[in-house]
């Protein structure tokens, strides 16, 4: 997966130079397959292990890893969403069939202007191997490259019945994708549907009927976490391997999704303007309780083969996003990142 050095620099103060950074990655975390100079930027092609897709499939995750390894200050982007006083229930209703999505959010934005994205955004897309489309779609793709969470935009005025359902496909249903391919759906396929039928293949590809065009003025913005096994199975069957399906095929973190909705809306507004409804649809089951782990400080040093003080361990765990409480007899109770 490709990552931009200049983009990472937005989130890490005092970055090591590219070659040094590649060495740190390889020694501490994962294999850097190549480093390539592109104009004024440098591109890292990093091989992510399956167990790290959840937190490293975006620039923010990689930047946080640099912070943990190198100790430089981590600069998380600040959400700046603009919202109206009208609740989203005035615009759309949503439902999620059991077993199709771990979490599903919808946001409504009106007054958008669909146009070419700024040159800087197009250059960043080129570095990461993505084709710019228009300001609204590019905002969702930028969010994906930034956070690792795919998002999708629908033209609100093309949604029939003003209802959205995440459900399994029904017998004999078909869907035309945004690139004109007609898919014969099967019962295990998960779709996003309005009152008329499917408008997207969940986690894989959007449909033609509700796609964003230059005439779009109102949009529904989808952010979710879908069943990875179903996404993987359907993507393989229909022959679509997309940036979204690649990420959804690994279990993305549903717990933190809600905190990124404001960031996504802010990107939409920065790229295409508009104002969002007062709130967003957010459907999910209760999350399991985070259970702290007992860490024996001397035993940790024994396993590592290097003596680390309690202070050093606390510093490392804090950089990684863990919360800690001191226990008895040189032990720590460590809660992993959400």
mmCIF file of C-alpha atoms in Angstrom:
data_model
loop_
_atom_site.group_PDB
_atom_site.id
_atom_site.type_symbol
_atom_site.label_atom_id
_atom_site.label_comp_id
_atom_site.label_asym_id
_atom_site.label_seq_id
_atom_site.Cartn_x
_atom_site.Cartn_y
_atom_site.Cartn_z
ATOM 1 C CA UNK A 1 0.000 0.000 0.000
ATOM 2 C CA UNK A 2 1.333 3.436 -0.953
ATOM 3 C CA UNK A 3 1.847 6.309 1.469
ATOM 4 C CA UNK A 4 2.982 9.893 0.853
ATOM 5 C CA UNK A 5 5.830 11.327 2.929
ATOM 6 C CA UNK A 6 4.480 14.886 2.664
ATOM 7 C CA UNK A 7 1.014 13.692 3.719
ATOM 8 C CA UNK A 8 2.472 11.867 6.734
ATOM 9 C CA UNK A 9 4.337 15.068 7.596
ATOM 10 C CA UNK A 10 0.971 16.773 8.172
ATOM 11 C CA UNK A 11 0.509 14.576 11.242
ATOM 12 C CA UNK A 12 4.021 14.101 12.633
ATOM 13 C CA UNK A 13 6.151 16.961 13.896
ATOM 14 C CA UNK A 14 9.884 16.595 13.132
ATOM 15 C CA UNK A 15 9.727 13.654 10.739
ATOM 16 C CA UNK A 16 12.898 11.610 10.132
ATOM 17 C CA UNK A 17 14.147 11.828 6.545
ATOM 18 C CA UNK A 18 12.637 9.242 4.142
ATOM 19 C CA UNK A 19 15.454 6.656 4.117
ATOM 20 C CA UNK A 20 15.764 6.742 7.899
ATOM 21 C CA UNK A 21 11.992 6.391 8.196
ATOM 22 C CA UNK A 22 12.010 3.350 5.896
ATOM 23 C CA UNK A 23 14.692 1.743 8.077
ATOM 24 C CA UNK A 24 12.621 2.376 11.207
ATOM 25 C CA UNK A 25 9.557 0.834 9.572
ATOM 26 C CA UNK A 26 11.438 -2.287 8.521
ATOM 27 C CA UNK A 27 13.215 -2.770 11.859
ATOM 28 C CA UNK A 28 10.231 -2.063 14.089
ATOM 29 C CA UNK A 29 7.052 -2.800 12.222
ATOM 30 C CA UNK A 30 6.704 -3.970 8.622
ATOM 31 C CA UNK A 31 8.456 -4.336 5.289
ATOM 32 C CA UNK A 32 8.940 -1.291 3.064
ATOM 33 C CA UNK A 33 8.940 -2.782 -0.433
ATOM 34 C CA UNK A 34 10.114 0.379 -2.200
ATOM 35 C CA UNK A 35 10.830 4.103 -1.823
ATOM 36 C CA UNK A 36 10.232 6.294 -4.858
ATOM 37 C CA UNK A 37 10.746 10.002 -5.413
ATOM 38 C CA UNK A 38 7.761 11.641 -7.134
ATOM 39 C CA UNK A 39 8.256 15.350 -7.764
ATOM 40 C CA UNK A 40 8.736 17.020 -4.395
ATOM 41 C CA UNK A 41 7.248 14.024 -2.564
ATOM 42 C CA UNK A 42 8.511 10.558 -1.603
ATOM 43 C CA UNK A 43 6.292 7.471 -1.827
ATOM 44 C CA UNK A 44 6.584 4.458 0.471
ATOM 45 C CA UNK A 45 5.137 1.155 -0.720
ATOM 46 C CA UNK A 46 4.517 -0.700 2.546
ATOM 47 C CA UNK A 47 3.477 -4.327 2.948
ATOM 48 C CA UNK A 48 0.841 -4.366 5.676
ATOM 49 C CA UNK A 49 0.271 -7.566 7.618
ATOM 50 C CA UNK A 50 -3.390 -8.689 7.800
ATOM 51 C CA UNK A 51 -3.554 -8.091 11.561
ATOM 52 C CA UNK A 52 -2.537 -4.429 11.118
ATOM 53 C CA UNK A 53 -4.975 -3.375 8.364
ATOM 54 C CA UNK A 54 -7.442 -2.201 10.997
ATOM 55 C CA UNK A 55 -5.156 0.566 12.253
ATOM 56 C CA UNK A 56 -2.554 1.093 9.514
ATOM 57 C CA UNK A 57 -4.517 1.250 6.244
ATOM 58 C CA UNK A 58 -4.480 5.063 6.234
ATOM 59 C CA UNK A 59 -1.996 7.903 6.619
ATOM 60 C CA UNK A 60 -3.200 8.775 10.135
ATOM 61 C CA UNK A 61 -2.518 5.215 11.309
ATOM 62 C CA UNK A 62 0.976 5.170 9.801
ATOM 63 C CA UNK A 63 1.667 8.612 11.292
ATOM 64 C CA UNK A 64 0.596 7.357 14.715
ATOM 65 C CA UNK A 65 2.966 4.409 14.292
ATOM 66 C CA UNK A 66 5.812 6.840 13.510
ATOM 67 C CA UNK A 67 4.891 8.711 16.698
ATOM 68 C CA UNK A 68 5.034 5.446 18.678
ATOM 69 C CA UNK A 69 8.385 4.391 17.183
ATOM 70 C CA UNK A 70 10.190 7.708 16.863
ATOM 71 C CA UNK A 71 8.618 9.781 19.628
ATOM 72 C CA UNK A 72 7.776 12.803 17.471
ATOM 73 C CA UNK A 73 4.631 14.740 18.357
ATOM 74 C CA UNK A 74 1.464 13.334 16.754
ATOM 75 C CA UNK A 75 -0.853 15.976 15.261
ATOM 76 C CA UNK A 76 -4.355 14.546 14.837
ATOM 77 C CA UNK A 77 -6.536 16.476 12.337
ATOM 78 C CA UNK A 78 -9.250 18.554 13.971
ATOM 79 C CA UNK A 79 -12.840 17.991 12.760
ATOM 80 C CA UNK A 80 -14.531 21.168 11.556
ATOM 81 C CA UNK A 81 -17.974 19.988 10.434
ATOM 82 C CA UNK A 82 -20.690 22.623 10.013
ATOM 83 C CA UNK A 83 -24.161 21.426 10.990
ATOM 84 C CA UNK A 84 -27.660 22.908 10.767
ATOM 85 C CA UNK A 85 -30.454 22.671 13.350
ATOM 86 C CA UNK A 86 -32.509 20.163 11.313
ATOM 87 C CA UNK A 87 -32.232 16.528 12.517
ATOM 88 C CA UNK A 88 -31.375 13.860 9.960
ATOM 89 C CA UNK A 89 -34.656 12.012 10.586
ATOM 90 C CA UNK A 90 -36.296 14.790 8.553
ATOM 91 C CA UNK A 91 -34.312 13.620 5.511
ATOM 92 C CA UNK A 92 -33.792 9.856 5.723
ATOM 93 C CA UNK A 93 -34.576 6.706 7.694
ATOM 94 C CA UNK A 94 -32.184 3.774 7.885
ATOM 95 C CA UNK A 95 -32.254 0.119 8.946
ATOM 96 C CA UNK A 96 -29.576 -2.577 9.173
ATOM 97 C CA UNK A 97 -30.385 -6.271 8.797
ATOM 98 C CA UNK A 98 -28.753 -8.420 11.459
ATOM 99 C CA UNK A 99 -25.357 -9.833 10.467
ATOM 100 C CA UNK A 100 -24.676 -7.443 7.572
ATOM 101 C CA UNK A 101 -22.809 -4.557 9.227
ATOM 102 C CA UNK A 102 -21.131 -4.077 12.596
ATOM 103 C CA UNK A 103 -21.780 -0.344 12.431
ATOM 104 C CA UNK A 104 -23.481 1.914 9.901
ATOM 105 C CA UNK A 105 -23.641 5.707 9.775
ATOM 106 C CA UNK A 106 -25.334 8.102 7.359
ATOM 107 C CA UNK A 107 -24.886 11.859 7.144
ATOM 108 C CA UNK A 108 -26.892 14.333 5.058
ATOM 109 C CA UNK A 109 -25.194 17.325 3.401
ATOM 110 C CA UNK A 110 -26.950 19.914 1.222
ATOM 111 C CA UNK A 111 -25.694 22.786 -0.897
ATOM 112 C CA UNK A 112 -22.674 20.901 -2.235
ATOM 113 C CA UNK A 113 -20.813 21.984 -5.370
ATOM 114 C CA UNK A 114 -19.413 19.147 -7.489
ATOM 115 C CA UNK A 115 -16.296 20.320 -9.322
ATOM 116 C CA UNK A 116 -12.656 19.305 -9.862
ATOM 117 C CA UNK A 117 -10.653 18.928 -6.645
ATOM 118 C CA UNK A 118 -7.758 21.268 -5.783
ATOM 119 C CA UNK A 119 -4.410 20.544 -7.451
ATOM 120 C CA UNK A 120 -2.803 19.486 -4.147
ATOM 121 C CA UNK A 121 -5.451 16.796 -3.646
ATOM 122 C CA UNK A 122 -5.077 15.521 -7.203
ATOM 123 C CA UNK A 123 -1.306 15.313 -6.712
ATOM 124 C CA UNK A 124 -1.718 13.327 -3.506
ATOM 125 C CA UNK A 125 -4.094 10.945 -5.249
ATOM 126 C CA UNK A 126 -1.579 10.434 -8.067
ATOM 127 C CA UNK A 127 1.147 9.598 -5.543
ATOM 128 C CA UNK A 128 -1.119 6.997 -3.913
ATOM 129 C CA UNK A 129 -2.274 5.518 -7.234
ATOM 130 C CA UNK A 130 -5.837 6.832 -7.105
ATOM 131 C CA UNK A 131 -7.667 8.668 -9.899
ATOM 132 C CA UNK A 132 -9.404 11.946 -8.983
ATOM 133 C CA UNK A 133 -13.094 12.032 -9.988
ATOM 134 C CA UNK A 134 -14.817 15.109 -8.552
ATOM 135 C CA UNK A 135 -14.743 17.133 -5.352
ATOM 136 C CA UNK A 136 -17.439 15.146 -3.518
ATOM 137 C CA UNK A 137 -16.239 11.651 -4.415
ATOM 138 C CA UNK A 138 -12.637 12.739 -3.908
ATOM 139 C CA UNK A 139 -13.492 13.874 -0.369
ATOM 140 C CA UNK A 140 -14.673 10.357 0.522
ATOM 141 C CA UNK A 141 -11.600 8.798 -1.096
ATOM 142 C CA UNK A 142 -9.297 11.272 0.644
ATOM 143 C CA UNK A 143 -10.922 10.287 3.927
ATOM 144 C CA UNK A 144 -10.250 6.610 3.114
ATOM 145 C CA UNK A 145 -6.580 7.243 2.336
ATOM 146 C CA UNK A 146 -6.342 9.340 5.492
ATOM 147 C CA UNK A 147 -8.119 7.138 8.055
ATOM 148 C CA UNK A 148 -8.214 3.726 6.368
ATOM 149 C CA UNK A 149 -12.031 3.695 6.525
ATOM 150 C CA UNK A 150 -13.793 3.713 3.121
ATOM 151 C CA UNK A 151 -16.770 6.050 2.726
ATOM 152 C CA UNK A 152 -19.331 6.452 -0.056
ATOM 153 C CA UNK A 153 -21.533 9.295 -1.302
ATOM 154 C CA UNK A 154 -25.025 8.953 -2.806
ATOM 155 C CA UNK A 155 -27.036 11.611 -4.625
ATOM 156 C CA UNK A 156 -29.828 12.244 -2.118
ATOM 157 C CA UNK A 157 -32.334 13.324 -4.767
ATOM 158 C CA UNK A 158 -32.004 9.922 -6.482
ATOM 159 C CA UNK A 159 -32.862 7.969 -3.304
ATOM 160 C CA UNK A 160 -36.408 6.624 -3.611
ATOM 161 C CA UNK A 161 -38.606 6.608 -0.523
ATOM 162 C CA UNK A 162 -35.903 8.467 1.427
ATOM 163 C CA UNK A 163 -35.061 5.195 3.163
ATOM 164 C CA UNK A 164 -31.787 3.291 3.260
ATOM 165 C CA UNK A 165 -31.498 -0.388 4.171
ATOM 166 C CA UNK A 166 -28.390 -2.498 4.656
ATOM 167 C CA UNK A 167 -29.634 -5.992 3.826
ATOM 168 C CA UNK A 168 -29.002 -9.240 2.019
ATOM 169 C CA UNK A 169 -29.886 -9.314 -1.667
ATOM 170 C CA UNK A 170 -33.257 -10.744 -2.667
ATOM 171 C CA UNK A 171 -33.930 -13.412 -5.319
ATOM 172 C CA UNK A 172 -33.492 -12.175 -8.926
ATOM 173 C CA UNK A 173 -32.205 -8.729 -7.904
ATOM 174 C CA UNK A 174 -29.637 -7.054 -10.146
ATOM 175 C CA UNK A 175 -27.603 -3.876 -9.871
ATOM 176 C CA UNK A 176 -25.781 -1.730 -12.404
ATOM 177 C CA UNK A 177 -22.482 -0.442 -11.007
ATOM 178 C CA UNK A 178 -21.123 3.061 -11.551
ATOM 179 C CA UNK A 179 -18.919 1.729 -14.365
ATOM 180 C CA UNK A 180 -21.865 0.115 -16.184
ATOM 181 C CA UNK A 181 -21.441 -3.543 -15.195
ATOM 182 C CA UNK A 182 -24.685 -5.382 -14.394
ATOM 183 C CA UNK A 183 -24.403 -7.795 -11.467
ATOM 184 C CA UNK A 184 -26.769 -10.669 -10.807
ATOM 185 C CA UNK A 185 -26.993 -10.630 -7.036
ATOM 186 C CA UNK A 186 -27.051 -13.680 -4.777
ATOM 187 C CA UNK A 187 -28.603 -14.126 -1.344
ATOM 188 C CA UNK A 188 -25.291 -13.837 0.517
ATOM 189 C CA UNK A 189 -24.458 -10.485 -1.096
ATOM 190 C CA UNK A 190 -24.950 -7.478 1.179
ATOM 191 C CA UNK A 191 -26.430 -4.439 -0.541
ATOM 192 C CA UNK A 192 -27.323 -0.864 0.290
ATOM 193 C CA UNK A 193 -30.889 -0.350 -0.928
ATOM 194 C CA UNK A 194 -33.555 2.324 -1.126
ATOM 195 C CA UNK A 195 -37.302 1.719 -1.509
ATOM 196 C CA UNK A 196 -36.803 0.619 -5.126
ATOM 197 C CA UNK A 197 -33.819 -1.704 -4.749
ATOM 198 C CA UNK A 198 -30.008 -1.920 -4.494
ATOM 199 C CA UNK A 199 -27.965 1.254 -4.991
ATOM 200 C CA UNK A 200 -24.583 -0.153 -3.883
ATOM 201 C CA UNK A 201 -22.802 -3.424 -3.255
ATOM 202 C CA UNK A 202 -21.845 -2.949 0.395
ATOM 203 C CA UNK A 203 -18.153 -2.350 0.919
ATOM 204 C CA UNK A 204 -17.293 -2.992 -2.733
ATOM 205 C CA UNK A 205 -18.781 -0.651 -5.353
ATOM 206 C CA UNK A 206 -21.483 1.952 -5.783
ATOM 207 C CA UNK A 207 -24.435 1.684 -8.129
ATOM 208 C CA UNK A 208 -25.183 3.788 -11.198
ATOM 209 C CA UNK A 209 -28.664 4.850 -10.121
ATOM 210 C CA UNK A 210 -27.618 7.001 -7.131
ATOM 211 C CA UNK A 211 -24.132 8.061 -8.261
ATOM 212 C CA UNK A 212 -22.757 11.552 -7.729
ATOM 213 C CA UNK A 213 -22.725 13.771 -10.852
ATOM 214 C CA UNK A 214 -21.937 17.418 -11.605
ATOM 215 C CA UNK A 215 -25.615 18.193 -10.974
ATOM 216 C CA UNK A 216 -25.670 16.773 -7.429
ATOM 217 C CA UNK A 217 -26.701 19.352 -4.829
ATOM 218 C CA UNK A 218 -27.627 17.117 -1.882
ATOM 219 C CA UNK A 219 -25.817 13.986 -0.738
ATOM 220 C CA UNK A 220 -25.993 11.122 1.722
ATOM 221 C CA UNK A 221 -22.585 10.145 3.056
ATOM 222 C CA UNK A 222 -22.151 6.550 4.156
ATOM 223 C CA UNK A 223 -19.542 5.348 6.638
ATOM 224 C CA UNK A 224 -19.751 1.796 7.925
ATOM 225 C CA UNK A 225 -18.078 -1.447 8.868
ATOM 226 C CA UNK A 226 -19.444 -4.428 6.954
ATOM 227 C CA UNK A 227 -19.079 -8.166 7.571
ATOM 228 C CA UNK A 228 -15.570 -8.844 6.186
ATOM 229 C CA UNK A 229 -16.305 -12.447 5.209
ATOM 230 C CA UNK A 230 -19.284 -11.405 3.073
ATOM 231 C CA UNK A 231 -17.361 -8.546 1.443
ATOM 232 C CA UNK A 232 -14.461 -10.863 0.621
ATOM 233 C CA UNK A 233 -16.751 -13.599 -0.760
ATOM 234 C CA UNK A 234 -18.818 -11.240 -2.921
ATOM 235 C CA UNK A 235 -15.800 -9.292 -4.223
ATOM 236 C CA UNK A 236 -14.182 -12.561 -5.303
ATOM 237 C CA UNK A 237 -17.368 -13.824 -6.970
ATOM 238 C CA UNK A 238 -18.094 -10.660 -8.976
ATOM 239 C CA UNK A 239 -14.425 -10.026 -9.773
ATOM 240 C CA UNK A 240 -14.146 -6.587 -8.137
ATOM 241 C CA UNK A 241 -11.065 -5.864 -6.045
ATOM 242 C CA UNK A 242 -11.384 -2.224 -5.044
ATOM 243 C CA UNK A 243 -9.553 -0.073 -2.511
ATOM 244 C CA UNK A 244 -12.689 -0.263 -0.378
ATOM 245 C CA UNK A 245 -13.168 -4.045 -0.617
ATOM 246 C CA UNK A 246 -9.503 -4.636 0.198
ATOM 247 C CA UNK A 247 -9.957 -2.713 3.447
ATOM 248 C CA UNK A 248 -13.395 -4.088 4.304
ATOM 249 C CA UNK A 249 -12.116 -7.644 3.774
ATOM 250 C CA UNK A 250 -10.213 -7.071 7.014
ATOM 251 C CA UNK A 251 -12.223 -6.267 10.116
ATOM 252 C CA UNK A 252 -12.069 -2.489 10.524
ATOM 253 C CA UNK A 253 -12.527 -0.947 13.991
ATOM 254 C CA UNK A 254 -16.236 -0.221 14.470
ATOM 255 C CA UNK A 255 -15.819 1.263 17.946
ATOM 256 C CA UNK A 256 -13.927 4.380 16.784
ATOM 257 C CA UNK A 257 -16.029 4.969 13.667
ATOM 258 C CA UNK A 258 -18.350 7.434 15.368
ATOM 259 C CA UNK A 259 -15.499 9.773 16.252
ATOM 260 C CA UNK A 260 -14.435 10.029 12.599
ATOM 261 C CA UNK A 261 -17.859 11.022 11.220
ATOM 262 C CA UNK A 262 -17.225 14.695 12.030
ATOM 263 C CA UNK A 263 -13.864 14.481 10.261
ATOM 264 C CA UNK A 264 -15.524 13.003 7.159
ATOM 265 C CA UNK A 265 -18.201 15.707 7.061
ATOM 266 C CA UNK A 266 -15.494 18.345 7.436
ATOM 267 C CA UNK A 267 -13.648 16.913 4.427
ATOM 268 C CA UNK A 268 -16.864 16.896 2.381
ATOM 269 C CA UNK A 269 -17.453 20.555 3.224
ATOM 270 C CA UNK A 270 -13.841 21.597 2.633
ATOM 271 C CA UNK A 271 -13.869 19.945 -0.806
ATOM 272 C CA UNK A 272 -17.453 20.596 -1.950
ATOM 273 C CA UNK A 273 -19.048 23.034 0.496
ATOM 274 C CA UNK A 274 -22.508 22.556 1.967
ATOM 275 C CA UNK A 275 -23.960 22.141 5.438
ATOM 276 C CA UNK A 276 -24.841 18.902 7.235
ATOM 277 C CA UNK A 277 -27.932 17.902 9.175
ATOM 278 C CA UNK A 278 -27.858 18.398 12.947
ATOM 279 C CA UNK A 279 -26.870 14.774 13.587
ATOM 280 C CA UNK A 280 -26.075 11.520 11.768
ATOM 281 C CA UNK A 281 -27.661 8.080 11.678
ATOM 282 C CA UNK A 282 -25.510 5.728 13.773
ATOM 283 C CA UNK A 283 -26.637 2.096 14.052
ATOM 284 C CA UNK A 284 -24.657 -0.485 16.007
ATOM 285 C CA UNK A 285 -24.978 -3.055 18.761
ATOM 286 C CA UNK A 286 -23.363 -2.450 22.176
ATOM 287 C CA UNK A 287 -19.603 -2.809 22.005
ATOM 288 C CA UNK A 288 -17.862 -5.364 24.227
ATOM 289 C CA UNK A 289 -16.223 -4.008 27.350
ATOM 290 C CA UNK A 290 -12.503 -3.248 27.029
ATOM 291 C CA UNK A 291 -10.780 -5.548 29.531
ATOM 292 C CA UNK A 292 -7.420 -4.364 30.913
ATOM 293 C CA UNK A 293 -4.439 -6.702 30.607
ATOM 294 C CA UNK A 294 -2.060 -7.378 33.502
ATOM 295 C CA UNK A 295 1.532 -6.523 32.530
ATOM 296 C CA UNK A 296 4.380 -7.714 34.741
ATOM 297 C CA UNK A 297 7.197 -5.191 34.183
ATOM 298 C CA UNK A 298 10.182 -7.479 35.009
ATOM 299 C CA UNK A 299 8.686 -10.322 32.971
ATOM 300 C CA UNK A 300 8.207 -7.989 29.972
ATOM 301 C CA UNK A 301 11.928 -7.171 30.072
ATOM 302 C CA UNK A 302 12.722 -10.885 30.335
ATOM 303 C CA UNK A 303 10.658 -11.650 27.217
ATOM 304 C CA UNK A 304 12.175 -8.758 25.262
ATOM 305 C CA UNK A 305 15.748 -9.556 26.238
ATOM 306 C CA UNK A 306 16.247 -5.897 27.157
ATOM 307 C CA UNK A 307 15.788 -4.164 30.482
ATOM 308 C CA UNK A 308 13.092 -1.488 30.342
ATOM 309 C CA UNK A 309 12.126 0.652 33.295
ATOM 310 C CA UNK A 310 8.521 1.100 34.279
ATOM 311 C CA UNK A 311 8.740 4.717 33.098
ATOM 312 C CA UNK A 312 9.997 3.637 29.647
ATOM 313 C CA UNK A 313 7.207 1.077 29.318
ATOM 314 C CA UNK A 314 4.595 3.656 30.331
ATOM 315 C CA UNK A 315 5.941 6.079 27.707
ATOM 316 C CA UNK A 316 5.798 3.434 24.958
ATOM 317 C CA UNK A 317 2.284 2.318 25.899
ATOM 318 C CA UNK A 318 1.047 5.921 25.983
ATOM 319 C CA UNK A 319 2.438 6.555 22.497
ATOM 320 C CA UNK A 320 0.613 3.447 21.279
ATOM 321 C CA UNK A 321 -2.687 4.805 22.599
ATOM 322 C CA UNK A 322 -3.004 2.499 25.600
ATOM 323 C CA UNK A 323 -4.290 3.691 28.957
ATOM 324 C CA UNK A 324 -2.514 2.359 32.040
ATOM 325 C CA UNK A 325 -3.030 2.110 35.790
ATOM 326 C CA UNK A 326 -0.269 1.099 38.187
ATOM 327 C CA UNK A 327 -0.896 -2.205 39.935
ATOM 328 C CA UNK A 328 0.864 -4.015 42.760
ATOM 329 C CA UNK A 329 4.466 -5.263 42.847
ATOM 330 C CA UNK A 330 5.732 -3.713 39.593
ATOM 331 C CA UNK A 331 2.692 -4.536 37.506
ATOM 332 C CA UNK A 332 0.525 -2.394 35.241
ATOM 333 C CA UNK A 333 -3.093 -2.753 34.187
ATOM 334 C CA UNK A 334 -3.108 -1.882 30.477
ATOM 335 C CA UNK A 335 -6.226 -1.121 28.426
ATOM 336 C CA UNK A 336 -5.551 -1.501 24.676
ATOM 337 C CA UNK A 337 -6.521 1.273 22.236
ATOM 338 C CA UNK A 338 -10.250 1.260 21.330
#
